[in-house]
Amino acid sequence: MDAIEAMETCIAMRYLKEDPLPQDVLERLIYAATRASSAGNSQGWEFVVLTDGPIKEKVGAHVREAMAPVFENKPQGLDASQTKMYDGAQYLAENFAKVPAWIFGCGRKAYPPQDPQEVFMYASVYPAAQNLIVAARSMGIGTAFTTFHMMAEPLIRELIGIPEDVQLCVSIAAGYPERQFKKVNRRPVKDVMHLNRW
Ligand SMILES: Cc1cc2nc3c(=O)[nH]c(=O)nc-3n(C[C@H](O)[C@H](O)[C@H](O)COP(=O)(O)O)c2cc1C
């Protein structure tokens, strides 16, 4: 599969099989992530791969509870694709512990060295995360970008022992897909590309 095909079918796969991902596959995903560009090649990223059942249960219970009001009070008038997104996100939150691997993309402020800025940390961890999800797709693995860590950050930090100067930037669910990959629905190039002038 070429890179474009992987990107154009790299949907948020929130329905995942419970089968574990082998260690070499997980390492391959982190390898792909860490081939990304970063500010000044600072590479201020680290990844916690969470596969431990009891920890996933604890974090999952917390995420489920914290997210419940979000789903109970979902906005009115959602279209079919937004409804699908909410339903999928709810399913993922409620089945947090069943996801084979949660990959937490973490960052340290590392660039520029004389005055490290938060923006460069996120601007380095997210390209790595995008690399990871596209690589996963090419390997037949489903992923979903989330910010679920924001719902349980103190607990995650405590259970996993994340150092104080390390930020949690993204939580990616990964596993073999329960549903079919399909083409992503995105704005057409003609609506977003400006050639030479806005
Ligand atoms: C920064 C960021 C945060 C996201 N947070 C969540 C989230 O918390 N829960 C979730 O289910 N999906 C989350 N997503 C996935 C998007 O909702 C999803 O990519 C978008 O709806 C388009 O769907 P598609 O990728 O399947 O085409 C996030 C994506 C990004 C880039």
PDB file of C-alpha atoms and ligand atoms in Angstrom:
ATOM      1  CA  MET A   1       0.000   0.000   0.000  1.00  0.00           C
ATOM      2  CA  ASP A   2       1.424   3.398  -0.902  1.00  0.00           C
ATOM      3  CA  ALA A   3       1.429   6.347   1.488  1.00  0.00           C
ATOM      4  CA  ILE A   4      -1.451   8.168  -0.210  1.00  0.00           C
ATOM      5  CA  GLU A   5      -3.712   5.128  -0.064  1.00  0.00           C
ATOM      6  CA  ALA A   6      -2.888   4.660   3.625  1.00  0.00           C
ATOM      7  CA  MET A   7      -3.688   8.322   4.335  1.00  0.00           C
ATOM      8  CA  GLU A   8      -6.913   8.394   2.405  1.00  0.00           C
ATOM      9  CA  THR A   9      -8.277   5.316   4.182  1.00  0.00           C
ATOM     10  CA  CYS A  10      -6.904   6.105   7.639  1.00  0.00           C
ATOM     11  CA  ILE A  11     -10.250   6.674   9.331  1.00  0.00           C
ATOM     12  CA  ALA A  12     -10.575   6.918  13.096  1.00  0.00           C
ATOM     13  CA  MET A  13     -11.085   3.228  13.871  1.00  0.00           C
ATOM     14  CA  ARG A  14     -12.897   3.239  17.205  1.00  0.00           C
ATOM     15  CA  TYR A  15     -14.164  -0.326  16.953  1.00  0.00           C
ATOM     16  CA  LEU A  16     -11.232  -2.613  17.638  1.00  0.00           C
ATOM     17  CA  LYS A  17     -10.755  -6.309  18.232  1.00  0.00           C
ATOM     18  CA  GLU A  18      -9.408  -7.298  21.631  1.00  0.00           C
ATOM     19  CA  ASP A  19      -6.547  -9.373  20.186  1.00  0.00           C
ATOM     20  CA  PRO A  20      -3.238  -8.006  21.474  1.00  0.00           C
ATOM     21  CA  LEU A  21      -0.758  -6.321  19.155  1.00  0.00           C
ATOM     22  CA  PRO A  22       2.572  -8.157  19.178  1.00  0.00           C
ATOM     23  CA  GLN A  23       5.593  -6.386  20.651  1.00  0.00           C
ATOM     24  CA  ASP A  24       7.390  -6.147  17.284  1.00  0.00           C
ATOM     25  CA  VAL A  25       4.317  -4.493  15.767  1.00  0.00           C
ATOM     26  CA  LEU A  26       4.164  -1.959  18.613  1.00  0.00           C
ATOM     27  CA  GLU A  27       7.860  -1.228  18.156  1.00  0.00           C
ATOM     28  CA  ARG A  28       7.325  -0.774  14.421  1.00  0.00           C
ATOM     29  CA  LEU A  29       4.629   1.815  15.141  1.00  0.00           C
ATOM     30  CA  ILE A  30       6.952   3.757  17.438  1.00  0.00           C
ATOM     31  CA  TYR A  31       9.698   3.431  14.828  1.00  0.00           C
ATOM     32  CA  ALA A  32       7.381   5.011  12.252  1.00  0.00           C
ATOM     33  CA  ALA A  33       6.353   7.751  14.684  1.00  0.00           C
ATOM     34  CA  THR A  34       9.936   8.647  15.420  1.00  0.00           C
ATOM     35  CA  ARG A  35      10.845   9.008  11.737  1.00  0.00           C
ATOM     36  CA  ALA A  36       8.851  12.250  11.776  1.00  0.00           C
ATOM     37  CA  SER A  37      10.192  15.742  11.505  1.00  0.00           C
ATOM     38  CA  SER A  38      10.558  17.815  14.666  1.00  0.00           C
ATOM     39  CA  ALA A  39      11.541  21.376  15.445  1.00  0.00           C
ATOM     40  CA  GLY A  40      15.318  21.645  15.086  1.00  0.00           C
ATOM     41  CA  ASN A  41      15.334  17.831  15.099  1.00  0.00           C
ATOM     42  CA  SER A  42      14.737  18.175  18.839  1.00  0.00           C
ATOM     43  CA  GLN A  43      12.820  14.847  18.939  1.00  0.00           C
ATOM     44  CA  GLY A  44      11.271  15.832  22.237  1.00  0.00           C
ATOM     45  CA  TRP A  45       8.819  12.950  22.081  1.00  0.00           C
ATOM     46  CA  GLU A  46       8.360   9.795  24.097  1.00  0.00           C
ATOM     47  CA  PHE A  47       5.605   7.212  23.922  1.00  0.00           C
ATOM     48  CA  VAL A  48       3.958   5.207  26.659  1.00  0.00           C
ATOM     49  CA  VAL A  49       2.384   2.073  25.252  1.00  0.00           C
ATOM     50  CA  LEU A  50      -0.258   0.899  27.702  1.00  0.00           C
ATOM     51  CA  THR A  51      -1.318  -2.722  27.366  1.00  0.00           C
ATOM     52  CA  ASP A  52      -1.618  -3.578  31.071  1.00  0.00           C
ATOM     53  CA  GLY A  53      -5.182  -4.786  31.755  1.00  0.00           C
ATOM     54  CA  PRO A  54      -5.621  -3.566  35.356  1.00  0.00           C
ATOM     55  CA  ILE A  55      -4.231  -0.097  34.543  1.00  0.00           C
ATOM     56  CA  LYS A  56      -6.457   0.152  31.458  1.00  0.00           C
ATOM     57  CA  GLU A  57      -9.435  -0.806  33.659  1.00  0.00           C
ATOM     58  CA  LYS A  58      -8.671   1.935  36.190  1.00  0.00           C
ATOM     59  CA  VAL A  59      -8.097   4.623  33.589  1.00  0.00           C
ATOM     60  CA  GLY A  60     -11.054   3.408  31.530  1.00  0.00           C
ATOM     61  CA  ALA A  61     -13.460   3.619  34.477  1.00  0.00           C
ATOM     62  CA  HIS A  62     -12.362   7.189  35.061  1.00  0.00           C
ATOM     63  CA  VAL A  63     -12.600   8.176  31.385  1.00  0.00           C
ATOM     64  CA  ARG A  64     -16.046   6.577  31.080  1.00  0.00           C
ATOM     65  CA  GLU A  65     -17.354   8.513  34.070  1.00  0.00           C
ATOM     66  CA  ALA A  66     -15.764  11.802  33.025  1.00  0.00           C
ATOM     67  CA  MET A  67     -17.015  11.524  29.451  1.00  0.00           C
ATOM     68  CA  ALA A  68     -20.587  10.498  30.345  1.00  0.00           C
ATOM     69  CA  PRO A  69     -21.901  14.100  30.571  1.00  0.00           C
ATOM     70  CA  VAL A  70     -20.314  14.906  27.195  1.00  0.00           C
ATOM     71  CA  PHE A  71     -22.326  12.140  25.554  1.00  0.00           C
ATOM     72  CA  GLU A  72     -25.484  12.785  27.592  1.00  0.00           C
ATOM     73  CA  ASN A  73     -25.427  16.428  26.522  1.00  0.00           C
ATOM     74  CA  LYS A  74     -24.337  16.003  22.933  1.00  0.00           C
ATOM     75  CA  PRO A  75     -25.361  18.919  20.725  1.00  0.00           C
ATOM     76  CA  GLN A  76     -28.742  18.873  19.014  1.00  0.00           C
ATOM     77  CA  GLY A  77     -29.088  18.765  15.252  1.00  0.00           C
ATOM     78  CA  LEU A  78     -26.033  16.663  14.485  1.00  0.00           C
ATOM     79  CA  ASP A  79     -25.859  15.291  10.957  1.00  0.00           C
ATOM     80  CA  ALA A  80     -25.394  11.592  10.252  1.00  0.00           C
ATOM     81  CA  SER A  81     -21.600  11.726  10.187  1.00  0.00           C
ATOM     82  CA  GLN A  82     -21.374  13.788  13.390  1.00  0.00           C
ATOM     83  CA  THR A  83     -23.765  11.382  15.098  1.00  0.00           C
ATOM     84  CA  LYS A  84     -21.564   8.485  13.978  1.00  0.00           C
ATOM     85  CA  MET A  85     -18.532  10.277  15.394  1.00  0.00           C
ATOM     86  CA  TYR A  86     -20.194  10.837  18.787  1.00  0.00           C
ATOM     87  CA  ASP A  87     -21.451   7.256  18.885  1.00  0.00           C
ATOM     88  CA  GLY A  88     -17.995   5.971  17.982  1.00  0.00           C
ATOM     89  CA  ALA A  89     -16.290   8.163  20.568  1.00  0.00           C
ATOM     90  CA  GLN A  90     -18.785   7.002  23.201  1.00  0.00           C
ATOM     91  CA  TYR A  91     -18.157   3.377  22.289  1.00  0.00           C
ATOM     92  CA  LEU A  92     -14.400   3.912  22.513  1.00  0.00           C
ATOM     93  CA  ALA A  93     -14.617   5.687  25.877  1.00  0.00           C
ATOM     94  CA  GLU A  94     -16.915   2.994  27.270  1.00  0.00           C
ATOM     95  CA  ASN A  95     -14.645   0.231  25.996  1.00  0.00           C
ATOM     96  CA  PHE A  96     -11.364   1.912  26.919  1.00  0.00           C
ATOM     97  CA  ALA A  97     -10.032  -1.131  28.768  1.00  0.00           C
ATOM     98  CA  LYS A  98     -10.733  -3.453  25.835  1.00  0.00           C
ATOM     99  CA  VAL A  99      -8.491  -1.507  23.461  1.00  0.00           C
ATOM    100  CA  PRO A 100      -5.367  -3.662  23.010  1.00  0.00           C
ATOM    101  CA  ALA A 101      -2.926  -0.754  23.186  1.00  0.00           C
ATOM    102  CA  TRP A 102      -3.252   2.863  24.186  1.00  0.00           C
ATOM    103  CA  ILE A 103      -0.313   4.857  22.951  1.00  0.00           C
ATOM    104  CA  PHE A 104       0.249   8.096  24.830  1.00  0.00           C
ATOM    105  CA  GLY A 105       2.293  10.559  22.801  1.00  0.00           C
ATOM    106  CA  CYS A 106       4.243  12.628  25.287  1.00  0.00           C
ATOM    107  CA  GLY A 107       6.503  15.608  24.884  1.00  0.00           C
ATOM    108  CA  ARG A 108       9.045  17.749  26.634  1.00  0.00           C
ATOM    109  CA  LYS A 109       9.656  21.357  25.827  1.00  0.00           C
ATOM    110  CA  ALA A 110      12.940  21.059  23.960  1.00  0.00           C
ATOM    111  CA  TYR A 111      13.058  23.748  21.281  1.00  0.00           C
ATOM    112  CA  PRO A 112      14.605  26.226  20.912  1.00  0.00           C
ATOM    113  CA  PRO A 113      17.171  25.047  23.458  1.00  0.00           C
ATOM    114  CA  GLN A 114      17.771  28.540  24.892  1.00  0.00           C
ATOM    115  CA  ASP A 115      14.039  29.192  25.430  1.00  0.00           C
ATOM    116  CA  PRO A 116      11.901  26.055  24.895  1.00  0.00           C
ATOM    117  CA  GLN A 117       8.324  26.753  23.782  1.00  0.00           C
ATOM    118  CA  GLU A 118       5.257  24.595  24.269  1.00  0.00           C
ATOM    119  CA  VAL A 119       4.109  25.165  20.687  1.00  0.00           C
ATOM    120  CA  PHE A 120       7.161  23.351  19.317  1.00  0.00           C
ATOM    121  CA  MET A 121       6.511  20.415  21.610  1.00  0.00           C
ATOM    122  CA  TYR A 122       2.997  19.865  20.232  1.00  0.00           C
ATOM    123  CA  ALA A 123       4.225  20.681  16.736  1.00  0.00           C
ATOM    124  CA  SER A 124       6.668  17.789  17.054  1.00  0.00           C
ATOM    125  CA  VAL A 125       4.562  15.172  18.863  1.00  0.00           C
ATOM    126  CA  TYR A 126       1.598  15.511  16.452  1.00  0.00           C
ATOM    127  CA  PRO A 127       3.538  14.837  13.234  1.00  0.00           C
ATOM    128  CA  ALA A 128       4.953  11.760  14.956  1.00  0.00           C
ATOM    129  CA  ALA A 129       1.459  10.693  15.951  1.00  0.00           C
ATOM    130  CA  GLN A 130       0.233  11.193  12.392  1.00  0.00           C
ATOM    131  CA  ASN A 131       3.136   9.104  11.094  1.00  0.00           C
ATOM    132  CA  LEU A 132       2.118   6.411  13.548  1.00  0.00           C
ATOM    133  CA  ILE A 133      -1.517   6.246  12.477  1.00  0.00           C
ATOM    134  CA  VAL A 134      -0.670   6.175   8.773  1.00  0.00           C
ATOM    135  CA  ALA A 135       1.956   3.471   9.318  1.00  0.00           C
ATOM    136  CA  ALA A 136      -0.568   1.510  11.374  1.00  0.00           C
ATOM    137  CA  ARG A 137      -3.110   1.749   8.554  1.00  0.00           C
ATOM    138  CA  SER A 138      -0.535   0.438   6.087  1.00  0.00           C
ATOM    139  CA  MET A 139      -0.022  -2.530   8.423  1.00  0.00           C
ATOM    140  CA  GLY A 140      -3.763  -3.244   8.643  1.00  0.00           C
ATOM    141  CA  ILE A 141      -4.008  -1.857  12.179  1.00  0.00           C
ATOM    142  CA  GLY A 142      -6.750   0.528  13.196  1.00  0.00           C
ATOM    143  CA  THR A 143      -6.078   3.602  15.315  1.00  0.00           C
ATOM    144  CA  ALA A 144      -8.022   6.512  16.726  1.00  0.00           C
ATOM    145  CA  PHE A 145      -6.513   9.815  17.769  1.00  0.00           C
ATOM    146  CA  THR A 146      -8.052  10.995  21.018  1.00  0.00           C
ATOM    147  CA  THR A 147      -7.581  13.478  23.796  1.00  0.00           C
ATOM    148  CA  PHE A 148      -9.100  11.112  26.371  1.00  0.00           C
ATOM    149  CA  HIS A 149      -6.032  11.570  28.593  1.00  0.00           C
ATOM    150  CA  MET A 150      -7.389  15.040  29.424  1.00  0.00           C
ATOM    151  CA  MET A 151     -10.240  13.334  31.255  1.00  0.00           C
ATOM    152  CA  ALA A 152      -7.998  11.331  33.560  1.00  0.00           C
ATOM    153  CA  GLU A 153      -4.644  13.023  33.464  1.00  0.00           C
ATOM    154  CA  PRO A 154      -3.694  12.987  37.183  1.00  0.00           C
ATOM    155  CA  LEU A 155      -4.626   9.295  37.408  1.00  0.00           C
ATOM    156  CA  ILE A 156      -2.722   8.366  34.254  1.00  0.00           C
ATOM    157  CA  ARG A 157       0.322  10.324  35.405  1.00  0.00           C
ATOM    158  CA  GLU A 158       0.258   8.580  38.767  1.00  0.00           C
ATOM    159  CA  LEU A 159      -0.361   5.045  37.468  1.00  0.00           C
ATOM    160  CA  ILE A 160       2.205   5.284  34.703  1.00  0.00           C
ATOM    161  CA  GLY A 161       4.718   7.442  36.537  1.00  0.00           C
ATOM    162  CA  ILE A 162       5.026  10.195  33.965  1.00  0.00           C
ATOM    163  CA  PRO A 163       7.707  12.718  35.016  1.00  0.00           C
ATOM    164  CA  GLU A 164       6.537  16.217  35.936  1.00  0.00           C
ATOM    165  CA  ASP A 165       8.248  17.944  33.031  1.00  0.00           C
ATOM    166  CA  VAL A 166       6.617  15.621  30.487  1.00  0.00           C
ATOM    167  CA  GLN A 167       3.307  16.609  28.883  1.00  0.00           C
ATOM    168  CA  LEU A 168       0.664  14.180  27.671  1.00  0.00           C
ATOM    169  CA  CYS A 169      -0.226  15.388  24.175  1.00  0.00           C
ATOM    170  CA  VAL A 170      -2.310  12.673  22.518  1.00  0.00           C
ATOM    171  CA  SER A 171      -3.808   9.254  23.313  1.00  0.00           C
ATOM    172  CA  ILE A 172      -4.047   6.858  20.400  1.00  0.00           C
ATOM    173  CA  ALA A 173      -6.128   3.699  20.548  1.00  0.00           C
ATOM    174  CA  ALA A 174      -4.597   0.896  18.476  1.00  0.00           C
ATOM    175  CA  GLY A 175      -5.728  -2.589  17.562  1.00  0.00           C
ATOM    176  CA  TYR A 176      -6.886  -4.807  14.761  1.00  0.00           C
ATOM    177  CA  PRO A 177      -9.999  -3.291  13.194  1.00  0.00           C
ATOM    178  CA  GLU A 178     -13.465  -4.604  13.907  1.00  0.00           C
ATOM    179  CA  ARG A 179     -14.869  -2.648  10.950  1.00  0.00           C
ATOM    180  CA  GLN A 180     -13.796  -1.977   7.373  1.00  0.00           C
ATOM    181  CA  PHE A 181     -11.370   0.799   6.538  1.00  0.00           C
ATOM    182  CA  LYS A 182     -12.907   3.252   4.102  1.00  0.00           C
ATOM    183  CA  LYS A 183     -12.051   6.560   2.508  1.00  0.00           C
ATOM    184  CA  VAL A 184     -11.941   9.568   4.824  1.00  0.00           C
ATOM    185  CA  ASN A 185     -14.341  12.399   4.098  1.00  0.00           C
ATOM    186  CA  ARG A 186     -12.369  15.647   3.774  1.00  0.00           C
ATOM    187  CA  ARG A 187     -12.736  19.050   2.148  1.00  0.00           C
ATOM    188  CA  PRO A 188     -11.719  19.032  -1.521  1.00  0.00           C
ATOM    189  CA  VAL A 189      -8.332  20.413  -2.527  1.00  0.00           C
ATOM    190  CA  LYS A 190      -9.945  23.148  -4.604  1.00  0.00           C
ATOM    191  CA  ASP A 191     -11.559  24.573  -1.451  1.00  0.00           C
ATOM    192  CA  VAL A 192      -8.379  24.719   0.592  1.00  0.00           C
ATOM    193  CA  MET A 193      -5.503  25.295  -1.832  1.00  0.00           C
ATOM    194  CA  HIS A 194      -4.493  28.826  -2.789  1.00  0.00           C
ATOM    195  CA  LEU A 195      -1.967  29.065  -5.574  1.00  0.00           C
ATOM    196  CA  ASN A 196       0.299  32.078  -5.194  1.00  0.00           C
ATOM    197  CA  ARG A 197      -2.466  34.255  -3.719  1.00  0.00           C
ATOM    198  CA  TRP A 198      -5.293  33.718  -1.151  1.00  0.00           C
TER     199      TRP A 198
HETATM  200  C1  LIG B   1      -6.366  16.554  17.996  1.00  0.00           C
HETATM  201  C2  LIG B   1      -7.404  15.490  17.767  1.00  0.00           C
HETATM  202  C3  LIG B   1      -8.217  15.117  18.844  1.00  0.00           C
HETATM  203  C4  LIG B   1      -9.173  14.114  18.674  1.00  0.00           C
HETATM  204  N1  LIG B   1      -9.889  13.713  19.770  1.00  0.00           N
HETATM  205  C5  LIG B   1     -10.728  12.673  19.650  1.00  0.00           C
HETATM  206  C6  LIG B   1     -11.366  12.148  20.824  1.00  0.00           C
HETATM  207  O1  LIG B   1     -11.149  12.610  21.946  1.00  0.00           O
HETATM  208  N2  LIG B   1     -12.185  11.077  20.666  1.00  0.00           N
HETATM  209  C7  LIG B   1     -12.394  10.505  19.435  1.00  0.00           C
HETATM  210  O2  LIG B   1     -13.129   9.509  19.369  1.00  0.00           O
HETATM  211  N3  LIG B   1     -11.813  10.986  18.306  1.00  0.00           N
HETATM  212  C8  LIG B   1     -10.979  12.056  18.388  1.00  0.00           C
HETATM  213  N4  LIG B   1     -10.318  12.519  17.268  1.00  0.00           N
HETATM  214  C9  LIG B   1     -10.587  11.909  15.951  1.00  0.00           C
HETATM  215  C10 LIG B   1     -11.458  12.819  15.086  1.00  0.00           C
HETATM  216  O3  LIG B   1     -12.719  12.980  15.687  1.00  0.00           O
HETATM  217  C11 LIG B   1     -11.602  12.211  13.681  1.00  0.00           C
HETATM  218  O4  LIG B   1     -10.363  12.083  13.054  1.00  0.00           O
HETATM  219  C12 LIG B   1     -12.516  13.069  12.821  1.00  0.00           C
HETATM  220  O5  LIG B   1     -13.810  13.051  13.336  1.00  0.00           O
HETATM  221  C13 LIG B   1     -12.555  12.601  11.366  1.00  0.00           C
HETATM  222  O6  LIG B   1     -12.939  11.271  11.304  1.00  0.00           O
HETATM  223  P1  LIG B   1     -12.144  10.255  10.377  1.00  0.00           P
HETATM  224  O7  LIG B   1     -10.680  10.452  10.750  1.00  0.00           O
HETATM  225  O8  LIG B   1     -12.662   8.890  10.720  1.00  0.00           O
HETATM  226  O9  LIG B   1     -12.417  10.620   8.969  1.00  0.00           O
HETATM  227  C14 LIG B   1      -9.351  13.507  17.404  1.00  0.00           C
HETATM  228  C15 LIG B   1      -8.534  13.904  16.327  1.00  0.00           C
HETATM  229  C16 LIG B   1      -7.558  14.864  16.508  1.00  0.00           C
HETATM  230  C17 LIG B   1      -6.653  15.228  15.363  1.00  0.00           C
END
